[in-house]
GROMACS .gro file of N, CA and C in nm:
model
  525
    1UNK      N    1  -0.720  -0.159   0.199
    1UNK     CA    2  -0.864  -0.143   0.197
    1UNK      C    3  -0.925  -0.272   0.249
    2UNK      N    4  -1.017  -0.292   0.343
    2UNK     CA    5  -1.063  -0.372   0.395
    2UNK      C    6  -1.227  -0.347   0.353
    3UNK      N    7  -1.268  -0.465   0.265
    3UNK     CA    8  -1.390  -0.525   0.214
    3UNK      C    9  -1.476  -0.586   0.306
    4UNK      N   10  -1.524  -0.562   0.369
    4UNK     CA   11  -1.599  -0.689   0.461
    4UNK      C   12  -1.783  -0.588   0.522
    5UNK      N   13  -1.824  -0.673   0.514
    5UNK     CA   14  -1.985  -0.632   0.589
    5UNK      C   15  -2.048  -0.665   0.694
    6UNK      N   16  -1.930  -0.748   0.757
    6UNK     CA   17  -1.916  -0.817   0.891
    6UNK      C   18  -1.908  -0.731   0.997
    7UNK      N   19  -1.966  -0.698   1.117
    7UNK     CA   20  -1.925  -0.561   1.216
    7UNK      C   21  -1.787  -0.630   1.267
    8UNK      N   22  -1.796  -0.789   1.311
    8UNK     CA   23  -1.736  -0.881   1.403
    8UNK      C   24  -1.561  -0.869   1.303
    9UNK      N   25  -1.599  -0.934   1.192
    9UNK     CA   26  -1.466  -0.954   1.126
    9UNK      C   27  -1.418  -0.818   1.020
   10UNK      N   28  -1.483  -0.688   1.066
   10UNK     CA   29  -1.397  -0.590   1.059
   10UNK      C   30  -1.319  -0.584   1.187
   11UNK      N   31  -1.400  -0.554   1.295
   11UNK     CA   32  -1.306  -0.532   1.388
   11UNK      C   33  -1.183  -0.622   1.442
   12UNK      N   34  -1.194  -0.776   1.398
   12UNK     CA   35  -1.075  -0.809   1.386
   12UNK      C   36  -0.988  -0.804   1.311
   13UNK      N   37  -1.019  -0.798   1.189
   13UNK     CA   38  -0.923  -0.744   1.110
   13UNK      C   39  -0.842  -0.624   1.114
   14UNK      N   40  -0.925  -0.536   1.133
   14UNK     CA   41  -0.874  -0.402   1.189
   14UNK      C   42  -0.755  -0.428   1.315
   15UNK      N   43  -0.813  -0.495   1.397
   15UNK     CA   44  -0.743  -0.502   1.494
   15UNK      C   45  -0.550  -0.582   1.489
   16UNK      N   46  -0.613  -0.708   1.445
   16UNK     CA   47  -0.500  -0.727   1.358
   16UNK      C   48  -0.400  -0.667   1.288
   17UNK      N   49  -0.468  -0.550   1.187
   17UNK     CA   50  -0.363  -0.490   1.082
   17UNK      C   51  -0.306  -0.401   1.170
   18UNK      N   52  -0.396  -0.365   1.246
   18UNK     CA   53  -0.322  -0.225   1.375
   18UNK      C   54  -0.222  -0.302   1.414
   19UNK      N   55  -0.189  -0.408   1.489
   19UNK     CA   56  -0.097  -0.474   1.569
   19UNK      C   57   0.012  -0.461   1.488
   20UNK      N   58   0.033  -0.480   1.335
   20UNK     CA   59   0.103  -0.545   1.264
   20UNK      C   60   0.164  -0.358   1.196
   21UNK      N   61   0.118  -0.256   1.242
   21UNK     CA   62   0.137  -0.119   1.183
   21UNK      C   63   0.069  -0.080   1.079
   22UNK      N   64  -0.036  -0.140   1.072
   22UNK     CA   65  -0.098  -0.107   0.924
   22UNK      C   66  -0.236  -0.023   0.962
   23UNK      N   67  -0.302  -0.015   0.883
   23UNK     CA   68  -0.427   0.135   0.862
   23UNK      C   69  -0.527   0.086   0.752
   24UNK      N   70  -0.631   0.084   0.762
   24UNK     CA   71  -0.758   0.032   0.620
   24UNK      C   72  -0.890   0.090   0.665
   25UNK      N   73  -0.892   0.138   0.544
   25UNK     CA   74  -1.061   0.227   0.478
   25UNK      C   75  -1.170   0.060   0.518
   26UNK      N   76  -1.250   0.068   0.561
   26UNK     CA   77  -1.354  -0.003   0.578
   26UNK      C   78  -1.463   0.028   0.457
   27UNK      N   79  -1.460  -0.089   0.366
   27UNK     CA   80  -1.628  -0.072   0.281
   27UNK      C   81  -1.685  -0.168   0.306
   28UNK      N   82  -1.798  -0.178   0.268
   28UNK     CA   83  -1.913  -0.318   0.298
   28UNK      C   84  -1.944  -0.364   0.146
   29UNK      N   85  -1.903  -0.330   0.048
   29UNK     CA   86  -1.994  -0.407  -0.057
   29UNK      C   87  -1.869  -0.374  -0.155
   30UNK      N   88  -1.889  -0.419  -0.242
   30UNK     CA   89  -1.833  -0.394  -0.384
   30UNK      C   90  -1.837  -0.274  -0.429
   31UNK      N   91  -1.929  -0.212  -0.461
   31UNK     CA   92  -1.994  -0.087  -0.544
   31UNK      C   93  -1.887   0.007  -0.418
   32UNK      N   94  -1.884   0.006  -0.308
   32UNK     CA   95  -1.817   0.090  -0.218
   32UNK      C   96  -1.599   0.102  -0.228
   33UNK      N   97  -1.590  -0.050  -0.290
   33UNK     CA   98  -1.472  -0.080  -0.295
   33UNK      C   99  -1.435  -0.019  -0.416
   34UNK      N  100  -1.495  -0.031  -0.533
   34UNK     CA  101  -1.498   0.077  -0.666
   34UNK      C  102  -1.489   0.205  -0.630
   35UNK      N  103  -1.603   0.278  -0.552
   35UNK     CA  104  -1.566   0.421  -0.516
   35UNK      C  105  -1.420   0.459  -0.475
   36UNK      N  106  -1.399   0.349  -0.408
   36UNK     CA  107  -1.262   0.388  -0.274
   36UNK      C  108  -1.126   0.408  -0.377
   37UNK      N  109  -1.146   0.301  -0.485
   37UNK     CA  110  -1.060   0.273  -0.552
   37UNK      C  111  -1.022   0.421  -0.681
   38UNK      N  112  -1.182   0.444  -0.706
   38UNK     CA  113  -1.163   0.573  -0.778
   38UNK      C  114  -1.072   0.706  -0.699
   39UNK      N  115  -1.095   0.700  -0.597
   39UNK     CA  116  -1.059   0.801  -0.471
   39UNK      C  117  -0.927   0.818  -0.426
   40UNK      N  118  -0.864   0.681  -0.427
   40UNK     CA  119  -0.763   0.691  -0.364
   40UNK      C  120  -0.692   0.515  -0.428
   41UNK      N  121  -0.555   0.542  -0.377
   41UNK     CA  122  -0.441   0.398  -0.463
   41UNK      C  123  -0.438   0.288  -0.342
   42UNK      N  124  -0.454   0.192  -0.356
   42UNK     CA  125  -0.414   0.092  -0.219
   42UNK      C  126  -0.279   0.019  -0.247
   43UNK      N  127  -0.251  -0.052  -0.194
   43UNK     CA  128  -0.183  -0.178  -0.199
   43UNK      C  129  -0.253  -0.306  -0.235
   44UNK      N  130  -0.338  -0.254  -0.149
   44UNK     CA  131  -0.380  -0.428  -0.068
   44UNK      C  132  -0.539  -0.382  -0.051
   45UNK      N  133  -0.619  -0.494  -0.103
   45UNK     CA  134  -0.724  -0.518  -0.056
   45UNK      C  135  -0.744  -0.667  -0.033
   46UNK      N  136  -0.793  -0.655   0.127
   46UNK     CA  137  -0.880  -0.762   0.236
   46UNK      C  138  -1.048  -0.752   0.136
   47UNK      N  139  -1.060  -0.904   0.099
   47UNK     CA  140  -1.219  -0.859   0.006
   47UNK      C  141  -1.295  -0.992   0.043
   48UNK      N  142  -1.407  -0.983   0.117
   48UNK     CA  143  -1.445  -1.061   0.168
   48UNK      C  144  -1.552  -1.143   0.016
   49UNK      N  145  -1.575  -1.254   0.032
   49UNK     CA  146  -1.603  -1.321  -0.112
   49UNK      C  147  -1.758  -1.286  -0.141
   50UNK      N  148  -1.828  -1.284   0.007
   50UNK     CA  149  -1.984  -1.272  -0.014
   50UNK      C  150  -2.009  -1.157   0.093
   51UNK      N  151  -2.018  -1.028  -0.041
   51UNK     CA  152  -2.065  -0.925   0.034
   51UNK      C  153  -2.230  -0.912  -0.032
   52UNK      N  154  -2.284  -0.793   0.059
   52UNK     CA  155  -2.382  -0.744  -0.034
   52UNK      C  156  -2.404  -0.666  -0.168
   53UNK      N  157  -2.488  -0.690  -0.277
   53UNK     CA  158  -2.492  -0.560  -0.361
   53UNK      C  159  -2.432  -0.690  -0.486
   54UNK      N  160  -2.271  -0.605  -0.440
   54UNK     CA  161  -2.172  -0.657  -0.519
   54UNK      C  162  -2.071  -0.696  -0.495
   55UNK      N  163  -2.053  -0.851  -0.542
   55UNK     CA  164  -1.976  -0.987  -0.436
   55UNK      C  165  -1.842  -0.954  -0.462
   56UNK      N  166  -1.741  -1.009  -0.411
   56UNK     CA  167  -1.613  -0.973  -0.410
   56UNK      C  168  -1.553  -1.074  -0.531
   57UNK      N  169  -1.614  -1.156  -0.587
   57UNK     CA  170  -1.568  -1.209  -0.665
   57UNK      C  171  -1.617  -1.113  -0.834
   58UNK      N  172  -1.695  -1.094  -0.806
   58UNK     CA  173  -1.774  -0.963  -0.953
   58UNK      C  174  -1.692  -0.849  -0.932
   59UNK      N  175  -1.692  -0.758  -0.811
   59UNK     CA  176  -1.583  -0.677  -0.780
   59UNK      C  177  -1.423  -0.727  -0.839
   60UNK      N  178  -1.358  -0.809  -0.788
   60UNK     CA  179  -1.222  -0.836  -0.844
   60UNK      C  180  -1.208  -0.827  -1.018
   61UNK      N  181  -1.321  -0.898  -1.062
   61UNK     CA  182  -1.294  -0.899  -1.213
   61UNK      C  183  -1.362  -0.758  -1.250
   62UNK      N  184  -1.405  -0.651  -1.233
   62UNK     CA  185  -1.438  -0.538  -1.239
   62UNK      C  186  -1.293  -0.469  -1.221
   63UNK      N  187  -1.233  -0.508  -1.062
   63UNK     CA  188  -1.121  -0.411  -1.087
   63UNK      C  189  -1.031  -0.436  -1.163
   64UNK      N  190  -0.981  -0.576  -1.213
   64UNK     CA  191  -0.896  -0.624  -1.348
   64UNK      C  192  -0.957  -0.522  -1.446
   65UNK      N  193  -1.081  -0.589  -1.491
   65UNK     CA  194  -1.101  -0.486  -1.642
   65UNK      C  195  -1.065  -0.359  -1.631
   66UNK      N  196  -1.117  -0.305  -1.524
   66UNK     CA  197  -1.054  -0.139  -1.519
   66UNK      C  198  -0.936  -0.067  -1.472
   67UNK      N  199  -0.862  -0.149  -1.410
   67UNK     CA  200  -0.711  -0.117  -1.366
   67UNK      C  201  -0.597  -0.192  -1.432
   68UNK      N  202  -0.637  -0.346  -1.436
   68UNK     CA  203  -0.537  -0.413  -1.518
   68UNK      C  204  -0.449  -0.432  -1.435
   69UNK      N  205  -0.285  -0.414  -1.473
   69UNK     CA  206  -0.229  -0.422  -1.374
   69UNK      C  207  -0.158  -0.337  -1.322
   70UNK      N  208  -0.235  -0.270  -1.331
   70UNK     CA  209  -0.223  -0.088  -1.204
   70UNK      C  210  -0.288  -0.072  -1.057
   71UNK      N  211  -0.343  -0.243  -1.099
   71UNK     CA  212  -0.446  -0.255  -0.938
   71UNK      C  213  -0.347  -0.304  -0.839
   72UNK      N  214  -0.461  -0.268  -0.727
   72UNK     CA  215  -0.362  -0.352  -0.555
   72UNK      C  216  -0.393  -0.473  -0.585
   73UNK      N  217  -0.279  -0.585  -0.503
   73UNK     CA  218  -0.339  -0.688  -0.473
   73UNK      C  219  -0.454  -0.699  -0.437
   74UNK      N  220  -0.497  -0.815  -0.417
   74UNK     CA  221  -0.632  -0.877  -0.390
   74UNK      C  222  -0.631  -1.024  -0.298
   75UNK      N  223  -0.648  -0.979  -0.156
   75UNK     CA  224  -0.697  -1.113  -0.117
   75UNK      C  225  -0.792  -1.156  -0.044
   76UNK      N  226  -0.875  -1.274  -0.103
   76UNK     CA  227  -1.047  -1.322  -0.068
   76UNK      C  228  -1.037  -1.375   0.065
   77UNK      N  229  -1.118  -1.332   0.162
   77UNK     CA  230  -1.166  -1.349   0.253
   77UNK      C  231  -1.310  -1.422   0.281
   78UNK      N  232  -1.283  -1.567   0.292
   78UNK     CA  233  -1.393  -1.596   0.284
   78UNK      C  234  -1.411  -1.753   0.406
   79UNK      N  235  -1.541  -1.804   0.458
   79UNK     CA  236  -1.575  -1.827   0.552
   79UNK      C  237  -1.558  -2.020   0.456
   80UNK      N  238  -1.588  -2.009   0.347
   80UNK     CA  239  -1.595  -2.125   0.245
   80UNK      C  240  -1.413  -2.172   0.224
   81UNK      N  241  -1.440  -2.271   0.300
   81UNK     CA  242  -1.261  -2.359   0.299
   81UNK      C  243  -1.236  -2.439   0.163
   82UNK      N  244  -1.295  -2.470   0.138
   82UNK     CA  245  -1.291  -2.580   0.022
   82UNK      C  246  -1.216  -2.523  -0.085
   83UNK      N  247  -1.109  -2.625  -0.142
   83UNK     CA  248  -1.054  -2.635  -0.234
   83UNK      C  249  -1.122  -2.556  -0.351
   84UNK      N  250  -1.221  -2.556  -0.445
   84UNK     CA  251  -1.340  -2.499  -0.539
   84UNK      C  252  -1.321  -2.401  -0.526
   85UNK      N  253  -1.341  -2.382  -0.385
   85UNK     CA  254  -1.382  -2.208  -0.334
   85UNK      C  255  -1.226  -2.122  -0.347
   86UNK      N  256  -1.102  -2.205  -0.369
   86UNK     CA  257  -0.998  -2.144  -0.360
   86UNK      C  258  -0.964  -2.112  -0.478
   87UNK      N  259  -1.016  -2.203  -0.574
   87UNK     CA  260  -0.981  -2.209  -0.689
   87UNK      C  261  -1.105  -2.101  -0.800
   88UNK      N  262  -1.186  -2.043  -0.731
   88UNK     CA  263  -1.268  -2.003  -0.774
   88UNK      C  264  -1.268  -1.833  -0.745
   89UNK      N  265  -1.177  -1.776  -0.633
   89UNK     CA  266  -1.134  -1.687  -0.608
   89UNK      C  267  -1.028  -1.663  -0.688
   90UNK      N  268  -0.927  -1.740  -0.734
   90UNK     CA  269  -0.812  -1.748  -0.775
   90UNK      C  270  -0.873  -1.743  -0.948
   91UNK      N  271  -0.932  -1.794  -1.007
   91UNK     CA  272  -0.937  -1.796  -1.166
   91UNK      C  273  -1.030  -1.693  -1.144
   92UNK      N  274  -1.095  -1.603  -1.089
   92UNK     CA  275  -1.161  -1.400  -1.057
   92UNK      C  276  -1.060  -1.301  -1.102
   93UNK      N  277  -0.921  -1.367  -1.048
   93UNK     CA  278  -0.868  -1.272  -1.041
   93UNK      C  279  -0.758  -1.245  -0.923
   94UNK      N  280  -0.809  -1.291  -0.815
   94UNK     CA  281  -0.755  -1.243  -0.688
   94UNK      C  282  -0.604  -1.283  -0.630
   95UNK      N  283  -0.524  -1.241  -0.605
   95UNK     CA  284  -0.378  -1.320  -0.539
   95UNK      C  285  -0.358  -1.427  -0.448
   96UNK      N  286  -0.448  -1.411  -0.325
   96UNK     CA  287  -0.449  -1.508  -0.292
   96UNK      C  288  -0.551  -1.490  -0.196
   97UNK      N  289  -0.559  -1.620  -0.056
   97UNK     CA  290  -0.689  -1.625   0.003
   97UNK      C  291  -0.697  -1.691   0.085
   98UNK      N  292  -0.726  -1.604   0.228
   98UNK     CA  293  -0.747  -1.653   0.343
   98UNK      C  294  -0.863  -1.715   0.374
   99UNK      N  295  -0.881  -1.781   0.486
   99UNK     CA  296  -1.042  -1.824   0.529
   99UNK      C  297  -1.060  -1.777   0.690
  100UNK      N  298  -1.185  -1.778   0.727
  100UNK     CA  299  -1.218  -1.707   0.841
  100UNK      C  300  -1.310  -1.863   0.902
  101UNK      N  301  -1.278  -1.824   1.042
  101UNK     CA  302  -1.254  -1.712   1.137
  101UNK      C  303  -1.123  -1.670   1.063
  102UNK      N  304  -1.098  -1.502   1.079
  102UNK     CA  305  -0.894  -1.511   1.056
  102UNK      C  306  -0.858  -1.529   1.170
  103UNK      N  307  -0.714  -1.558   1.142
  103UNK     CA  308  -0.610  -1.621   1.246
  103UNK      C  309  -0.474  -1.518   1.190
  104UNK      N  310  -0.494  -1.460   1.299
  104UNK     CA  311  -0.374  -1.369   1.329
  104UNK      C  312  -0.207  -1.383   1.209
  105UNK      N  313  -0.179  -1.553   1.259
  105UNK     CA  314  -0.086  -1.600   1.166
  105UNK      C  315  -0.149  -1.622   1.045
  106UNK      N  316  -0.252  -1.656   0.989
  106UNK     CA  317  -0.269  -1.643   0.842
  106UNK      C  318  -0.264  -1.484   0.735
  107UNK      N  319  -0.330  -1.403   0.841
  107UNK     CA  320  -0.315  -1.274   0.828
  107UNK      C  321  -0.199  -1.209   0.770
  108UNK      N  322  -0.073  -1.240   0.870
  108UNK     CA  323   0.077  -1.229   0.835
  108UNK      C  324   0.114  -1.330   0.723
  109UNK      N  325   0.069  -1.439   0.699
  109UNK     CA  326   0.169  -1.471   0.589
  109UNK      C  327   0.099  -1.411   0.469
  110UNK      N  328  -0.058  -1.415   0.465
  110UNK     CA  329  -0.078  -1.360   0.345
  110UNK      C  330  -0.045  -1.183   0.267
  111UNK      N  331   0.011  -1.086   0.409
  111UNK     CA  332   0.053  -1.008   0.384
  111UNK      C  333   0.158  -1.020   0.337
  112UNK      N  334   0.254  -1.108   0.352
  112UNK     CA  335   0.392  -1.148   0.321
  112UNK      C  336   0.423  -1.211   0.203
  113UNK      N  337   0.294  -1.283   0.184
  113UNK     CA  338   0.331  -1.306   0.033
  113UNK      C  339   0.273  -1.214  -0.112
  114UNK      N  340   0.165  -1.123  -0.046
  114UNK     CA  341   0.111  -1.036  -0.152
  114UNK      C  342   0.154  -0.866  -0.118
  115UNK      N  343   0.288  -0.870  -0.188
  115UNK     CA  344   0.356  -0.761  -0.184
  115UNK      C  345   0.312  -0.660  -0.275
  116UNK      N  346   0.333  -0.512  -0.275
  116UNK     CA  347   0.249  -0.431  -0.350
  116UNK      C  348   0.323  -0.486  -0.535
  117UNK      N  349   0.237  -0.473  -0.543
  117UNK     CA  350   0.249  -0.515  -0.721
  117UNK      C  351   0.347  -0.432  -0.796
  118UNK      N  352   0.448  -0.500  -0.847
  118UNK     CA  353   0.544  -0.433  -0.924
  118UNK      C  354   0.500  -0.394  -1.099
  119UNK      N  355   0.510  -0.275  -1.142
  119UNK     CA  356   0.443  -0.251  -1.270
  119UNK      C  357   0.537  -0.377  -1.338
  120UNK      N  358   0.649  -0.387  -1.357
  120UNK     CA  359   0.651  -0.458  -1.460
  120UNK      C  360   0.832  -0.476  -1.414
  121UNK      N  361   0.870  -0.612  -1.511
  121UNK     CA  362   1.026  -0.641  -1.513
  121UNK      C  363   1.084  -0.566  -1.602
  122UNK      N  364   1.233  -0.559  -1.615
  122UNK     CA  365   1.301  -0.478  -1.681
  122UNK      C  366   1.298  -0.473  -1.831
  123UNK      N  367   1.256  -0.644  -1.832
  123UNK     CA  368   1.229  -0.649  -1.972
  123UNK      C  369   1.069  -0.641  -2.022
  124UNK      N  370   1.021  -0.594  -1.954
  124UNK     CA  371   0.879  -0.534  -1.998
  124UNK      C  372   0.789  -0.656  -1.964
  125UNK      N  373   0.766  -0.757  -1.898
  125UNK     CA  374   0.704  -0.850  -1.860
  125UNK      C  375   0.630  -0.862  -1.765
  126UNK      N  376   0.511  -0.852  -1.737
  126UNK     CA  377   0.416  -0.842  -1.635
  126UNK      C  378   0.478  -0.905  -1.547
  127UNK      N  379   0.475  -0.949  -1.400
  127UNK     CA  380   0.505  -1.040  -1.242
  127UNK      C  381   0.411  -1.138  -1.282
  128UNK      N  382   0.434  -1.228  -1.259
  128UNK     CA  383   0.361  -1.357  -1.270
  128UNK      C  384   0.303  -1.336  -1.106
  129UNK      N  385   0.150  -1.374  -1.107
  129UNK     CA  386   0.155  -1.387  -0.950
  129UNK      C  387   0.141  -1.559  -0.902
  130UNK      N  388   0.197  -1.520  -0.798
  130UNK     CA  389   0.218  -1.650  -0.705
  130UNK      C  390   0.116  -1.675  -0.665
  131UNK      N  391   0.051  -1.765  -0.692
  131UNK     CA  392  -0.058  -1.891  -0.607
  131UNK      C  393   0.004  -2.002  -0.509
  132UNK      N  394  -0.102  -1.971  -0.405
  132UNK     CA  395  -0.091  -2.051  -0.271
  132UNK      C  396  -0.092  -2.187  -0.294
  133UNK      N  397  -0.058  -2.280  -0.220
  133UNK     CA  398  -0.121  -2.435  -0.252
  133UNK      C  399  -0.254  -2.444  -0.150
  134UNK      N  400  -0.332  -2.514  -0.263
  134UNK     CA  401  -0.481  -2.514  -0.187
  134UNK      C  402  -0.484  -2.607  -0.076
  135UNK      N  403  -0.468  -2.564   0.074
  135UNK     CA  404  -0.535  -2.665   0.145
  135UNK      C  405  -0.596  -2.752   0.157
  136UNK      N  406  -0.615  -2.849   0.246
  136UNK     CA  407  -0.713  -2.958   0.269
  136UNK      C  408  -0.847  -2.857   0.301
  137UNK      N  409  -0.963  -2.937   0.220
  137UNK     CA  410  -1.122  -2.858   0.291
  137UNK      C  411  -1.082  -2.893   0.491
  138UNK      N  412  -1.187  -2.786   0.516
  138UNK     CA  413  -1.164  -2.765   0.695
  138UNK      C  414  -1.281  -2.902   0.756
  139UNK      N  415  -1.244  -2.951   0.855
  139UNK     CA  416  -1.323  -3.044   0.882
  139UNK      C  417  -1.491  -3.018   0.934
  140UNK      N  418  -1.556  -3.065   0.874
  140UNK     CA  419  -1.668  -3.034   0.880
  140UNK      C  420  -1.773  -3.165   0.986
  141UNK      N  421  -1.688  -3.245   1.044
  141UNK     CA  422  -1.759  -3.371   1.121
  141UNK      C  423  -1.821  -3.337   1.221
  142UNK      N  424  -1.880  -3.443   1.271
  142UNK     CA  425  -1.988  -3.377   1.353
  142UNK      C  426  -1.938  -3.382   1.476
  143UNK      N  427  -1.817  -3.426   1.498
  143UNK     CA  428  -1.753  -3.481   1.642
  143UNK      C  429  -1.625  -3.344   1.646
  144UNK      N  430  -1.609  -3.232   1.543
  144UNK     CA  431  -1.544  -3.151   1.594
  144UNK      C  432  -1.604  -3.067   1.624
  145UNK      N  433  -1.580  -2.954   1.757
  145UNK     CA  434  -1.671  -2.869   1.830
  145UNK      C  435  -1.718  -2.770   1.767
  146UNK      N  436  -1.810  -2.717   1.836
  146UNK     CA  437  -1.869  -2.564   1.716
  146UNK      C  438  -1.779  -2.485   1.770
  147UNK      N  439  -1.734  -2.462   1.916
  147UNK     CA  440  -1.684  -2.372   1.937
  147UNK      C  441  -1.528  -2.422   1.967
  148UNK      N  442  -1.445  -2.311   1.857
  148UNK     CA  443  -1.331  -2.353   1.892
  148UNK      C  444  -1.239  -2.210   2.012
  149UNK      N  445  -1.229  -2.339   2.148
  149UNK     CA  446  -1.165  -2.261   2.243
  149UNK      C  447  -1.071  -2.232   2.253
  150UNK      N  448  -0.967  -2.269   2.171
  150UNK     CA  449  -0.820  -2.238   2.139
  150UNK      C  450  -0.827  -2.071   2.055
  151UNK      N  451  -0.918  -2.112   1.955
  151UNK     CA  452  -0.936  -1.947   1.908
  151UNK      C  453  -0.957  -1.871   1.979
  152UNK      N  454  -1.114  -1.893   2.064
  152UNK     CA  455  -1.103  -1.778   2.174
  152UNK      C  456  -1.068  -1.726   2.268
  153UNK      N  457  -0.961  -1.819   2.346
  153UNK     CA  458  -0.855  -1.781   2.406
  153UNK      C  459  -0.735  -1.703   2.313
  154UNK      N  460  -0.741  -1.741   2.192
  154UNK     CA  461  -0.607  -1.627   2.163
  154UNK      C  462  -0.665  -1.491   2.087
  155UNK      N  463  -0.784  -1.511   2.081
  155UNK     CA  464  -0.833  -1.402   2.069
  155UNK      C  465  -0.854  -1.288   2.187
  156UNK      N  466  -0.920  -1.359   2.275
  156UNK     CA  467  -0.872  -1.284   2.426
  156UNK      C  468  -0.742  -1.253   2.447
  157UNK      N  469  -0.616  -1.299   2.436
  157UNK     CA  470  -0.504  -1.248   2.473
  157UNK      C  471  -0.483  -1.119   2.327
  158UNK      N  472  -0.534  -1.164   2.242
  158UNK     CA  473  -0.470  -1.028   2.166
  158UNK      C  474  -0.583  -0.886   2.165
  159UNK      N  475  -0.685  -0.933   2.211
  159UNK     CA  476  -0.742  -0.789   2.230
  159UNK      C  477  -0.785  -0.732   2.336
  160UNK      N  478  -0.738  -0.787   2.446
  160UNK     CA  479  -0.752  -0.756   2.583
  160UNK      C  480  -0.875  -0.816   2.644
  161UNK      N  481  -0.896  -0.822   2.782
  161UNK     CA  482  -1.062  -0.874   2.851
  161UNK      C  483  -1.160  -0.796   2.805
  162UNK      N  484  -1.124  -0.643   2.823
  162UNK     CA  485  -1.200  -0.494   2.756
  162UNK      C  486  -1.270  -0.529   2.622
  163UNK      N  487  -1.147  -0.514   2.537
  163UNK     CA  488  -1.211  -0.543   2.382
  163UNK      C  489  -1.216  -0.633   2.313
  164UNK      N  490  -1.197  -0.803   2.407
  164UNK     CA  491  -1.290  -0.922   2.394
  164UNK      C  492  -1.423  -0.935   2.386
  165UNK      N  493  -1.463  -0.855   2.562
  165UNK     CA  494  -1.615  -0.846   2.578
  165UNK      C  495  -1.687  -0.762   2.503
  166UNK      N  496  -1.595  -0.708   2.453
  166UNK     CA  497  -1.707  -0.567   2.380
  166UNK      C  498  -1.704  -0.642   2.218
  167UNK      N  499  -1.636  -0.680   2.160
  167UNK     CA  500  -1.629  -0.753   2.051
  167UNK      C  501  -1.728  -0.916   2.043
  168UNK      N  502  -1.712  -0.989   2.150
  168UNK     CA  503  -1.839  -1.088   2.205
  168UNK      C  504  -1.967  -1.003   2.185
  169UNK      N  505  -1.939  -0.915   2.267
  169UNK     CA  506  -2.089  -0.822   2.266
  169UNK      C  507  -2.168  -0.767   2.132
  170UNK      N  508  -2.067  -0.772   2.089
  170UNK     CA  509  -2.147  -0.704   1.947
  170UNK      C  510  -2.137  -0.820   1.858
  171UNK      N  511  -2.084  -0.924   1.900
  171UNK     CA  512  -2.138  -1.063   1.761
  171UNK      C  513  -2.293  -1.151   1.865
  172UNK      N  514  -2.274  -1.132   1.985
  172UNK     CA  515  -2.418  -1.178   2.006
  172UNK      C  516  -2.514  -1.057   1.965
  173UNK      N  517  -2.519  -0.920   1.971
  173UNK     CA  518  -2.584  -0.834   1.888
  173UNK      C  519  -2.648  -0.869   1.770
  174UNK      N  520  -2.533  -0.900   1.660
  174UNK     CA  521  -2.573  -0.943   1.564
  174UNK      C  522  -2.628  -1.065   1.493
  175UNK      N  523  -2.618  -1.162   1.551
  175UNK     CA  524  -2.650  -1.331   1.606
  175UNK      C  525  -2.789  -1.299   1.612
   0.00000   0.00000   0.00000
């Protein structure tokens, strides 16, 4: 299930999980990620940290209280690098947590490390979940560029010239 209210960073995400064989329900808010959840079982939810309505951090501890640990993983998607912000996703609730722009390779490891949730060990003991080590905050100086061209060159190679421009096109849309 993919959380996000972003037009731009659904469609990469989407695009992404396609590459990688995967498939995700698109919601925009919280209150939508509850429905989905009533509806149907995931694995995995992509939950972006600041949606509308209802934030992905109120959402996560919503789906604890009501699933426990019958829920999918959970990992925060969020634009906020900082250490706080990791640690603040992480004591919600959530498994673990990427930051955006995404990057193709962060994408994959965090699928790799948040495997569908095992009910329980043999001896009746919940999975402990694994926490990431928190990164360094992302540099925020004034001497590194706004635009990073390394991203958008490999963003161009993975979604073609076609559905580069059309993906450009619809974030100056929304801009």
């Amino acid at each position: 299930l993919l959380a996000e209210d972003n037009t731009i960073n659904q469609k990469l995400v989407l695009r992404y999980l396609e590459r990688l064989g995967y498939s995700a329900e698109i919601v925009v808010n919280g209150h939508e990620v509850l429905a989905a959840l009533d509806r149907h079982q995931y694995d995995l939810i992509l939950m972006d940290v600041q949606m509308p309505e209802l934030d992905g951090l109120e959402t996560t501890r919503q789906i604890i209280q009501r699933w426990g640990a019958d829920r999918p993983r959970i990992v925060a998607m969020t634009a906020n690098d900082m250490a706080s912000d990791r640690e603040q996703c992480l004591e919600a609730g959530m498994d673990d947590y990427i930051s955006k722009p995404i990057q193709d390779a962060e994408l994959v490891y965090a699928l790799r490390r948040t495997q569908p949730r095992p009910a329980k060990f043999a001896g009746g003991n919940e999975l402990e979940r694994q926490r990431v080590e928190t990164p360094e905050a992302i540099d925020l100086s004034p001497e590194r560029p706004v635009i990073d061209e390394d991203a958008l060159h490999q963003l161009s190679r993975n979604f073609g010239p076609a559905q580069f421009a059309s993906l450009v096109g619809v974030f100056l849309k929304d801009s």
